[in-house]
Coordinates of C-alpha atoms in Angstrom, one line a residue:
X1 CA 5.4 -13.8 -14.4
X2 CA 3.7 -15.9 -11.6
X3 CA 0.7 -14.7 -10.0
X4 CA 1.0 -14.6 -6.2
X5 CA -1.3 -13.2 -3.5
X6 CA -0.2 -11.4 -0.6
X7 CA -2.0 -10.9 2.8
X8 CA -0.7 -8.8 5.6
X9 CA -1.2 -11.8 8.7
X10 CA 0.6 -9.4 11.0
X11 CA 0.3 -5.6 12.1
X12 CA 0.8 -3.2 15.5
X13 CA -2.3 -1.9 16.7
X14 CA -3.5 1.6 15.7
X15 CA -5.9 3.6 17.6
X16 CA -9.5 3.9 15.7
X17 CA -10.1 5.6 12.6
X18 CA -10.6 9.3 13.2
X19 CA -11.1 12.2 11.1
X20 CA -7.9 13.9 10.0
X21 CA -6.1 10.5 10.5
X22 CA -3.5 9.9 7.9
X23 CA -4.7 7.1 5.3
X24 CA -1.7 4.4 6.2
X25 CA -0.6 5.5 9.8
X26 CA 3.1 5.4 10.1
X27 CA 5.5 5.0 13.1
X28 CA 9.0 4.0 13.4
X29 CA 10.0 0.4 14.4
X30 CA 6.1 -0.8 13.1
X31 CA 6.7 -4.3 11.7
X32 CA 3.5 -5.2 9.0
X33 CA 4.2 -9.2 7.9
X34 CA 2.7 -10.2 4.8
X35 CA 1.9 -13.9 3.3
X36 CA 2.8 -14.6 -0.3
X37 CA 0.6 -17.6 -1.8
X38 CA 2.2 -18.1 -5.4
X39 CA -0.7 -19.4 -7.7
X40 CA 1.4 -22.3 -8.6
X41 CA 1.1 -24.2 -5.6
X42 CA 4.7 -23.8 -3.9
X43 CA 5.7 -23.0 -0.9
X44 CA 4.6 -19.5 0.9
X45 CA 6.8 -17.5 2.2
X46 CA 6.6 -14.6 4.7
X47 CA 7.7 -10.9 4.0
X48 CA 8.5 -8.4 7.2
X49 CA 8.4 -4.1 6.4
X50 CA 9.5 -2.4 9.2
X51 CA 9.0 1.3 9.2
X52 CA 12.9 2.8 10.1
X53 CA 13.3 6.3 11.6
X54 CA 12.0 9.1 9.9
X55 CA 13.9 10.9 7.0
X56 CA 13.5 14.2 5.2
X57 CA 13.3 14.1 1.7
X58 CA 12.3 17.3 -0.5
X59 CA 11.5 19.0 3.1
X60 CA 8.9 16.0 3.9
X61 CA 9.1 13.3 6.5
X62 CA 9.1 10.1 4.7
X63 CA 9.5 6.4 6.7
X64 CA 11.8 4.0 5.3
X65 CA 10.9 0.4 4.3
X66 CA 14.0 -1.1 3.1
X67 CA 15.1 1.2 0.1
X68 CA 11.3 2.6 -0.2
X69 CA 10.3 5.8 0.9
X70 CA 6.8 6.1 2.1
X71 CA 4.4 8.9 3.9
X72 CA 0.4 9.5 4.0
X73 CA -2.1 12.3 4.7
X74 CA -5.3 12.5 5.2
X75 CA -6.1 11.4 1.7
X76 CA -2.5 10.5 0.1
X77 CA 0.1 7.6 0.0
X78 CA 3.2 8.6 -1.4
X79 CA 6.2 6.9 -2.5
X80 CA 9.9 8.8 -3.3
X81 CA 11.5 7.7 -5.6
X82 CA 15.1 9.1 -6.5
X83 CA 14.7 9.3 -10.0
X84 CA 10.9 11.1 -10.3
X85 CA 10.9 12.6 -6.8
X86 CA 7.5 12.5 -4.9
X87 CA 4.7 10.2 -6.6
X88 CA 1.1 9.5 -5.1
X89 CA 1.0 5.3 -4.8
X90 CA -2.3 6.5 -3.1
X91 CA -5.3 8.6 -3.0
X92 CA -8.9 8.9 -1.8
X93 CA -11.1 9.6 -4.5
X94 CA -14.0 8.2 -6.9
X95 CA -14.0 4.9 -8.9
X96 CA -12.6 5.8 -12.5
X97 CA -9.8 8.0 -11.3
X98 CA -6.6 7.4 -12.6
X99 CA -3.0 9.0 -12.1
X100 CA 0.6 7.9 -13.3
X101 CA 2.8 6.9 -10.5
X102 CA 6.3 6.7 -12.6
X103 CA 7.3 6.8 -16.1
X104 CA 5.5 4.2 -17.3
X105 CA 3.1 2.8 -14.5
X106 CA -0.8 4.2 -14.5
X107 CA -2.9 3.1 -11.4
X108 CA -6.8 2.8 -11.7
X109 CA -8.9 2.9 -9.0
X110 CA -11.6 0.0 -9.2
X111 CA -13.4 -0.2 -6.3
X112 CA -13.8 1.9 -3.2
X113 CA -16.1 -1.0 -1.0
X114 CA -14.0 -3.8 -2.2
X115 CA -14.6 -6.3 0.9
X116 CA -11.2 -7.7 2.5
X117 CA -10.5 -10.6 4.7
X118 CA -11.6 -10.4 8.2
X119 CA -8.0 -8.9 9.9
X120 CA -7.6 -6.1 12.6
X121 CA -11.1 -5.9 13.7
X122 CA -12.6 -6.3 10.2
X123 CA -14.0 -6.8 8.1
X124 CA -13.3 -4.0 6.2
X125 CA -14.2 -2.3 2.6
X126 CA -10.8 -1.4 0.5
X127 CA -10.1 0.8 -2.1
X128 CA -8.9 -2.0 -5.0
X129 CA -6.7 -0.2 -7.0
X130 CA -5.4 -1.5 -10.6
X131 CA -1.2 -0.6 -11.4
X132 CA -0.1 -1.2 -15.3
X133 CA 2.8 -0.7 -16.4
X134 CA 5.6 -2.6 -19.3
X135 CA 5.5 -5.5 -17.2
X136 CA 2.4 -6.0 -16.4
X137 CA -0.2 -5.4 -14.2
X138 CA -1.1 -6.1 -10.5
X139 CA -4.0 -5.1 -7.7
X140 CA -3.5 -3.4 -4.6
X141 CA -6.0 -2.8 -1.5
X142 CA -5.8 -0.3 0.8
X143 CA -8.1 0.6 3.7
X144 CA -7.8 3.9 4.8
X145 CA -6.7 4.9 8.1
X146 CA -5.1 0.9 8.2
X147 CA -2.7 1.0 5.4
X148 CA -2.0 -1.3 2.3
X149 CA -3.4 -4.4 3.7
X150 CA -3.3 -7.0 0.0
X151 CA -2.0 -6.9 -2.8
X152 CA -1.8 -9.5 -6.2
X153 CA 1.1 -9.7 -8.6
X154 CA 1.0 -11.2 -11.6

């Protein structure tokens, strides 16, 4: 599988971070566009999630991405998926912490002052977190109270 690296060029503006602010902040209609640069050398290509209108799911308000369910708290990301239900995709907590986000995927987290490109009034410091599962595995960075802002495949 070909490594690619993806970087959100686009977002809507949130307010600052403030205490008790979910970790990705989520509103309907929210359009987040992300750059894929494939290792190879070919063509990028851009990538638009927009946030639909709110659904419940297991009596929790989850936003729609295409046929992903997402919702955050104050120290959560979580992803539904029909099969397993609820699954945490993220959380706040220590380097060395790991948790199994579906059958046969485990995420790591590496780094919790990972520096990120300079977008939205960064720089910032990420959480880099490590996914493995059968096929693989691939990095994802999230900064908390501005969402999933990179992520590699491999």
């Amino acid at each position: 599988m070909s490594r690619k690296l993806v970087i959100v060029t686009f977002l809507i503006v949130f307010a600052p971070a403030l205490y008790g602010s979910p970790v990705w902040p989520m509103n309907a209609g929210e359009i987040w566009e992300y750059t894929a640069y494939p290792t190879d050398g070919s063509a990028s290509w851009k990538e638009l999630c927009q946030f639909g209108e709110e659904v419940t799911l297991d009596s929790k308000l989850y936003f729609p991405v295409g046929d992903t369910y997402f919702r955050s708290t104050e120290d959560k990301i979580y992803e539904w998926e029909s099969v397993l239900g609820e699954t945490v995709l993220f959380q706040i907590a220590p380097i060395g912490t790991t948790w199994s986000h579906s059958t046969d995927n485990t995420v790591e987290i590496l780094d919790t002052n990972f520096p990120v490109e300079d977008v939205y009034g960064g720089p910032y410091e990420a959480y880099k977190l490590k996914f493995t599962d059968s096929d693989g595995t691939w990095y994802a960075y999230v900064v908390p109270n501005v969402g999933i802002v990179q992520w590699d495949e491999f």
